[in-house]
Short mmCIF file of C-alpha atoms and ligand atoms in Angstrom, two decimals:
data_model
loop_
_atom_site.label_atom_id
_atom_site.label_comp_id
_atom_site.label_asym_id
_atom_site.label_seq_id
_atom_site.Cartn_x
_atom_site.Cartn_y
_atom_site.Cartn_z
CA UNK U 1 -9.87 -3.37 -16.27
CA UNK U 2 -7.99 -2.39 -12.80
CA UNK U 3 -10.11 -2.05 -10.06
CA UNK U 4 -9.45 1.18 -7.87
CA UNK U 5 -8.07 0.28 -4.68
CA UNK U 6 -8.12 2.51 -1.74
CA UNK U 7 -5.84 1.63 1.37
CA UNK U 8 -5.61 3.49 4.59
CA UNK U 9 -2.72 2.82 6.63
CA UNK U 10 -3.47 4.14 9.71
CA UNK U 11 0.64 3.65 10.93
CA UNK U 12 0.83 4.09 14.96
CA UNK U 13 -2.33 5.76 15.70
CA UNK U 14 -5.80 5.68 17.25
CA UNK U 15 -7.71 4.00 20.75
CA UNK U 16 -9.93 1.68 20.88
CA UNK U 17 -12.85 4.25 21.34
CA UNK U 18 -11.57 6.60 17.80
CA UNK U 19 -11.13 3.63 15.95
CA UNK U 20 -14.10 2.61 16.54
CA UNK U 21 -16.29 5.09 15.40
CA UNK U 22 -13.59 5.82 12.54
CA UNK U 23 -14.55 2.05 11.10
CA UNK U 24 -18.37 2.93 12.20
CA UNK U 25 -18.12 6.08 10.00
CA UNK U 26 -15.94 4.87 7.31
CA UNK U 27 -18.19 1.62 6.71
CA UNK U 28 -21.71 3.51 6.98
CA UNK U 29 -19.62 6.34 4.02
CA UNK U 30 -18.72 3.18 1.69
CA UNK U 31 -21.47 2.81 -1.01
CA UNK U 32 -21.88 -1.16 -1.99
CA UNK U 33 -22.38 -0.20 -5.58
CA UNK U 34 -18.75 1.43 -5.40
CA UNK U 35 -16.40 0.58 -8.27
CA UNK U 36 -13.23 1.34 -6.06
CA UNK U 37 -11.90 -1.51 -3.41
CA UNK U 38 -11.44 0.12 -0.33
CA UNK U 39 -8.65 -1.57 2.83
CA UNK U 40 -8.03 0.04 5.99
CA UNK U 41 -4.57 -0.96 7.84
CA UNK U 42 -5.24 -0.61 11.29
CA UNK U 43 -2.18 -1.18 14.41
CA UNK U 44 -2.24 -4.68 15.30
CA UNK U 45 -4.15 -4.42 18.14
CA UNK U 46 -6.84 -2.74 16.67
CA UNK U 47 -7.34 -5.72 13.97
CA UNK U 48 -10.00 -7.90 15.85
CA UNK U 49 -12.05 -4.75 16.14
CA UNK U 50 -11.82 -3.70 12.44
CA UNK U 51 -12.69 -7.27 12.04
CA UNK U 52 -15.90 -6.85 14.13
CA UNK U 53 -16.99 -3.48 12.85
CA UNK U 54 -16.35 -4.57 8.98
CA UNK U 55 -17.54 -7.79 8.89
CA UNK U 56 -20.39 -8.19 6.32
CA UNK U 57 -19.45 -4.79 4.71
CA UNK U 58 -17.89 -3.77 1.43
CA UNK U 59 -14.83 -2.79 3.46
CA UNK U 60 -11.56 -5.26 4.04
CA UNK U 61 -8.87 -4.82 6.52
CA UNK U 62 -5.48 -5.45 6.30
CA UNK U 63 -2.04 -5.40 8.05
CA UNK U 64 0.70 -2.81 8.19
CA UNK U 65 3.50 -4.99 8.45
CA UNK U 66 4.23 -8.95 9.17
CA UNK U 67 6.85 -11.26 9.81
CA UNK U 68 8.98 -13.29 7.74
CA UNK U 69 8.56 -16.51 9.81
CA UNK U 70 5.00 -18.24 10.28
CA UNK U 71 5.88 -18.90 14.12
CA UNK U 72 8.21 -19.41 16.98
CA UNK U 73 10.50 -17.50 18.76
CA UNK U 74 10.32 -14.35 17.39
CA UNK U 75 9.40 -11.71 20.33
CA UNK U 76 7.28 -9.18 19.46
CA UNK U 77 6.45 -10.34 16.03
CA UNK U 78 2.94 -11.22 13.89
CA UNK U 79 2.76 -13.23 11.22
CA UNK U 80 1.10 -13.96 8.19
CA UNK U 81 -0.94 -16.69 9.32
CA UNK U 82 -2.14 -14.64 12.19
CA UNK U 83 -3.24 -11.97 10.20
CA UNK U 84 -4.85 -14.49 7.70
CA UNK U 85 -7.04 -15.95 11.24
CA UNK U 86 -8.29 -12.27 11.82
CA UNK U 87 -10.22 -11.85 8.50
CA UNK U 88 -6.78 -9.53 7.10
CA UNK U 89 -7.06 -9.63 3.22
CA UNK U 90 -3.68 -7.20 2.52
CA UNK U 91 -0.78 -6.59 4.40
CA UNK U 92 1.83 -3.72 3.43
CA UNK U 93 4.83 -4.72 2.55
CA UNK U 94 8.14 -2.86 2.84
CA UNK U 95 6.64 0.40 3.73
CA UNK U 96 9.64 3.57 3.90
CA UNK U 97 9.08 3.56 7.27
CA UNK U 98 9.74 0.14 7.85
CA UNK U 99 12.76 0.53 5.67
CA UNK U 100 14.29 4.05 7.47
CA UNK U 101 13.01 3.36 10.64
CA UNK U 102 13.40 -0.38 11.58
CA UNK U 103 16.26 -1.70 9.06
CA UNK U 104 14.13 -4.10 6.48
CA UNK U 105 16.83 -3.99 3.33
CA UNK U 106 15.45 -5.20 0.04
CA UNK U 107 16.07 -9.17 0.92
CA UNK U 108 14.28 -8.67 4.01
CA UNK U 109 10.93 -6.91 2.36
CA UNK U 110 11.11 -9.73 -0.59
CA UNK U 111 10.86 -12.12 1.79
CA UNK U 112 7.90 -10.56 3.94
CA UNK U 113 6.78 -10.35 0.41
CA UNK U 114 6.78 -14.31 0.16
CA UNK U 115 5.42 -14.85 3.67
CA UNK U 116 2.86 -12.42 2.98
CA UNK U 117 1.41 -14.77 -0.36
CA UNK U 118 2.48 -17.86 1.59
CA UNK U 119 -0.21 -17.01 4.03
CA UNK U 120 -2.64 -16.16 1.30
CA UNK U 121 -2.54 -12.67 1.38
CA UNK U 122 -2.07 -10.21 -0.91
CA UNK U 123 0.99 -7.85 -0.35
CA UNK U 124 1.02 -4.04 -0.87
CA UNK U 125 4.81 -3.75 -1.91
CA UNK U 126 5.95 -0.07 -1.28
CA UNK U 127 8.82 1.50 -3.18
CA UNK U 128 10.02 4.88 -3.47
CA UNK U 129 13.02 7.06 -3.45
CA UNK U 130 14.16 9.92 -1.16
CA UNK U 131 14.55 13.27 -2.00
CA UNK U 132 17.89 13.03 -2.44
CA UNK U 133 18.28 10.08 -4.46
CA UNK U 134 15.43 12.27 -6.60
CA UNK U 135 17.45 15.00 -6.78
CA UNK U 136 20.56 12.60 -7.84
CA UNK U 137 18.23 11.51 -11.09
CA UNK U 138 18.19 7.79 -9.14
CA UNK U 139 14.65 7.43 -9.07
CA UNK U 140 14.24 4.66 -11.45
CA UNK U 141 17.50 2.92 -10.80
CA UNK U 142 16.05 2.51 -6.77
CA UNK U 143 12.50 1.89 -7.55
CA UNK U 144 14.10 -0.83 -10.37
CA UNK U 145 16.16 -2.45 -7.61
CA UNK U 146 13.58 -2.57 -4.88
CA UNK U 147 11.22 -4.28 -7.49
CA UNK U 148 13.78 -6.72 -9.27
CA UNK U 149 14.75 -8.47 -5.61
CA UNK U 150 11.22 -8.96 -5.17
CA UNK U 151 10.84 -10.85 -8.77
CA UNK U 152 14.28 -12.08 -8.73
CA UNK U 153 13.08 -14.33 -5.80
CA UNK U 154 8.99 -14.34 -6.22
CA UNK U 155 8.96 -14.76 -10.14
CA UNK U 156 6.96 -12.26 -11.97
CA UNK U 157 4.28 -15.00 -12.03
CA UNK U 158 3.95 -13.80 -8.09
CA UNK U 159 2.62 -10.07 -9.04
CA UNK U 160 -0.36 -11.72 -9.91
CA UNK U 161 -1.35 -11.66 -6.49
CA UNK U 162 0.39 -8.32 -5.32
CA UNK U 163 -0.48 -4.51 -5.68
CA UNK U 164 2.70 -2.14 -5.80
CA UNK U 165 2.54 1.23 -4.02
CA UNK U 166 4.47 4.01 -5.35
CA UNK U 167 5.39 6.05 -2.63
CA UNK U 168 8.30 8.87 -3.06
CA UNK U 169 9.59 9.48 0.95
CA UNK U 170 9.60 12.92 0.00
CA UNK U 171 5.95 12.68 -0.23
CA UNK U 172 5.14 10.69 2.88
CA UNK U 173 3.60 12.78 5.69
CA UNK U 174 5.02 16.04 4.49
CA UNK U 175 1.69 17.54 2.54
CA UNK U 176 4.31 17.55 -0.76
CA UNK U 177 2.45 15.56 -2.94
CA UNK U 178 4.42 14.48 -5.97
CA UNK U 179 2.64 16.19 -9.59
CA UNK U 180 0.13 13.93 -10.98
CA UNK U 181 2.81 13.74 -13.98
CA UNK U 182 5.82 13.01 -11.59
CA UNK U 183 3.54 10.28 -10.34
CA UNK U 184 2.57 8.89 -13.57
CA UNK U 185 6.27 8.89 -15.10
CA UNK U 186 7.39 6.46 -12.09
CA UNK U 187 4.15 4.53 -12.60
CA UNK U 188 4.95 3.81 -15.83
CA UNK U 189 8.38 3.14 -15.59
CA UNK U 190 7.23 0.82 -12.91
CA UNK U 191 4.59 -1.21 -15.02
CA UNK U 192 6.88 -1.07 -18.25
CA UNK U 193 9.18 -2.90 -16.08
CA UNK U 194 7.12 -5.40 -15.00
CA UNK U 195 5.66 -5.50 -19.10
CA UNK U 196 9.47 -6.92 -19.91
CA UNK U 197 9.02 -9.78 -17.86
CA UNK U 198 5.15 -10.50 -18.79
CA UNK U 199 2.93 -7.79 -20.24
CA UNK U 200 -0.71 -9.87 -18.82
CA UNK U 201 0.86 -9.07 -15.27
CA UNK U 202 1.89 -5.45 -15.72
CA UNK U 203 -1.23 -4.86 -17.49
CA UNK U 204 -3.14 -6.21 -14.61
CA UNK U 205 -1.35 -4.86 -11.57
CA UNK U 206 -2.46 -2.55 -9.79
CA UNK U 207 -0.02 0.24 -9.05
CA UNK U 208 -1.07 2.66 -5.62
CA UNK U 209 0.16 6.06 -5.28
CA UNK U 210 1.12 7.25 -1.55
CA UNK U 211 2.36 10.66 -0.11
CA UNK U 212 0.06 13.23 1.10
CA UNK U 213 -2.89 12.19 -0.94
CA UNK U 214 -6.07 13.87 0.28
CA UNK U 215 -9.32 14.48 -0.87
CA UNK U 216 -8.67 17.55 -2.87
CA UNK U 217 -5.51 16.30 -4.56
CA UNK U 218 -7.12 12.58 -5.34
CA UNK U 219 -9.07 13.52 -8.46
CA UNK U 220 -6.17 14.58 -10.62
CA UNK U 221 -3.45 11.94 -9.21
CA UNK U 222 -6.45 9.30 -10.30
CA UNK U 223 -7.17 10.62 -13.59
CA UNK U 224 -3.34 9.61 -14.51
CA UNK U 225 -3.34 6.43 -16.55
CA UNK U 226 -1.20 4.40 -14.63
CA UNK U 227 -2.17 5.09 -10.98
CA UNK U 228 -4.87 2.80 -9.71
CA UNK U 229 -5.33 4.23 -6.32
CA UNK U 230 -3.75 5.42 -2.98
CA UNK U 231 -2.08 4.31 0.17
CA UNK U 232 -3.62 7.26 2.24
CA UNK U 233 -1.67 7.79 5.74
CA UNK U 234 -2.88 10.70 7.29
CA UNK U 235 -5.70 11.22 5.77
CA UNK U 236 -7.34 7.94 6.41
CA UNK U 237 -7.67 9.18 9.85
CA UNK U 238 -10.48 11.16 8.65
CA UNK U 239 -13.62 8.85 7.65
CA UNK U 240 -14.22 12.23 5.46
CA UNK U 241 -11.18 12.93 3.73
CA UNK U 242 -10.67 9.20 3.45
CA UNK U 243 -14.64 8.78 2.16
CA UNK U 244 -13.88 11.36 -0.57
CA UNK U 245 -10.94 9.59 -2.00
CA UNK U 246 -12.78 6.47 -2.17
CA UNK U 247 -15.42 8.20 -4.44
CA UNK U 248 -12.83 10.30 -6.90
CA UNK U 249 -11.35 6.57 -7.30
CA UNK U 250 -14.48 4.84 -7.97
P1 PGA G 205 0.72 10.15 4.03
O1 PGA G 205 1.34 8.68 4.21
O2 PGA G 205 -0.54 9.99 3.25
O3 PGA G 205 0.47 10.64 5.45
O4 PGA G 205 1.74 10.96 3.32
C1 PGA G 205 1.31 7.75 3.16
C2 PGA G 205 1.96 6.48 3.62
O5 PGA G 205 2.96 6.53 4.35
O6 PGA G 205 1.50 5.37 3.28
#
């Protein structure tokens, strides 16, 4: 059995004083009976307070990005290890915006991938296609190459430890959610991929989808076979919207 897991990636947003009571509201919402894992990705910054407010509760935290390197002289950087020291249990990994945005190619995300297990975390892998590479029927060919760098280096022993997130750029921050069955055919094609390598692993994994999921889309992306959860952006700003995701997962 998969456990539901529910991860809020906050991307660039919120002060000290929202964040706050956003942790406050989304930790008092959490019910310590529930079935579904919930993560919230805060900015850096913000980490030592997620840290504070979660501590002893059913919530984890996690990190939206790290570095390759465990230290040194990389400017602006955070690594693993540094995540690891502020209570972080996941880090995202390879995220579309990290990809469009800021340059990480597949060998660069594989090995954020490593650093992220090196450090004893578990990675959040994102893949996904954009809307034109939909529309040019290249959805499984992408989402097949982003994964096979990561095992072609990691081993498929390394999914063990790893949760994938299906996220279609389309999708992301556009309120164009993919259809529960366009979600489920990538999911699939994403775990019978892993299942040719080692069928314990892809049976095990568990396989997030992310663009626009809210709380009154959730239910029927969940009830799909092969989706295990989300990767909520925007509306894990919300300690509502995100609560009510949470409980169609558990
Ligand atoms: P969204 O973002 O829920 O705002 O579409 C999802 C993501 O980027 O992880």
């Amino acid at each position: 059995m998969r456990r539901p897991l529910v991860a809020g990636n906050w991307k660039m947003n919120g002060s000290r004083t929202e964040s706050a009571a956003l942790l406050e509201r989304v930790k008092k919402g959490m019910s310590s009976a529930s079935k579904a894992e919930a993560v919230v990705c805060p900015p850096y910054v913000l980490i030592p307070l997620a840290a504070e407010k979660l501590a002893g509760s059913v919530v984890v935290w996690g990190g939206q990005n790290l570095s390759a390197h465990k230290s040194g002289a990389f400017t602006g950087e955070i690594s693993g290890p540094m995540l690891k020291d502020y209570g972080c249990t996941y880090v995202i990994v390879g995220h579309s915006e990290r990809r469009t945005l800021y340059g990480e190619n597949d060998a660069l995300v594989a090995e954020k991938y490593g650093a992220a297990q090196a450090a004893k975390l578990t990675p959040i892998l994102c893949v996904g296609e954009t809307l034109r590479e939909r529309e040019a029927n290249q959805t499984e060919t992408v989402v097949a190459r982003q994964l096979d760098t990561v095992i072609e280096k990691h081993g498929i022993g390394s999914f063990k430890n790893a949760v994938i997130a299906y996220e279609p750029v389309w999708a992301i921050g556009t309120g164009k959610t993919a259809t529960p069955q366009q979600a489920q055919d990538v999911h699939r094609f994403i775990r019978s991929r892993l299942a040719s390598r080692d069928e314990a692993v892809a049976d095990n994994i568990r396989i997030l989808y992310g663009g626009s999921m809210k709380g009154s889309n959730a239910r029927e992306l969940l009830a799909q076979p092969d989706i295990d959860g989300g990767l909520i952006g925007g509306a894990s700003l919300q300690a509502e919207e995100f609560l009510m995701i949470c409980r169609a997962a558990d």
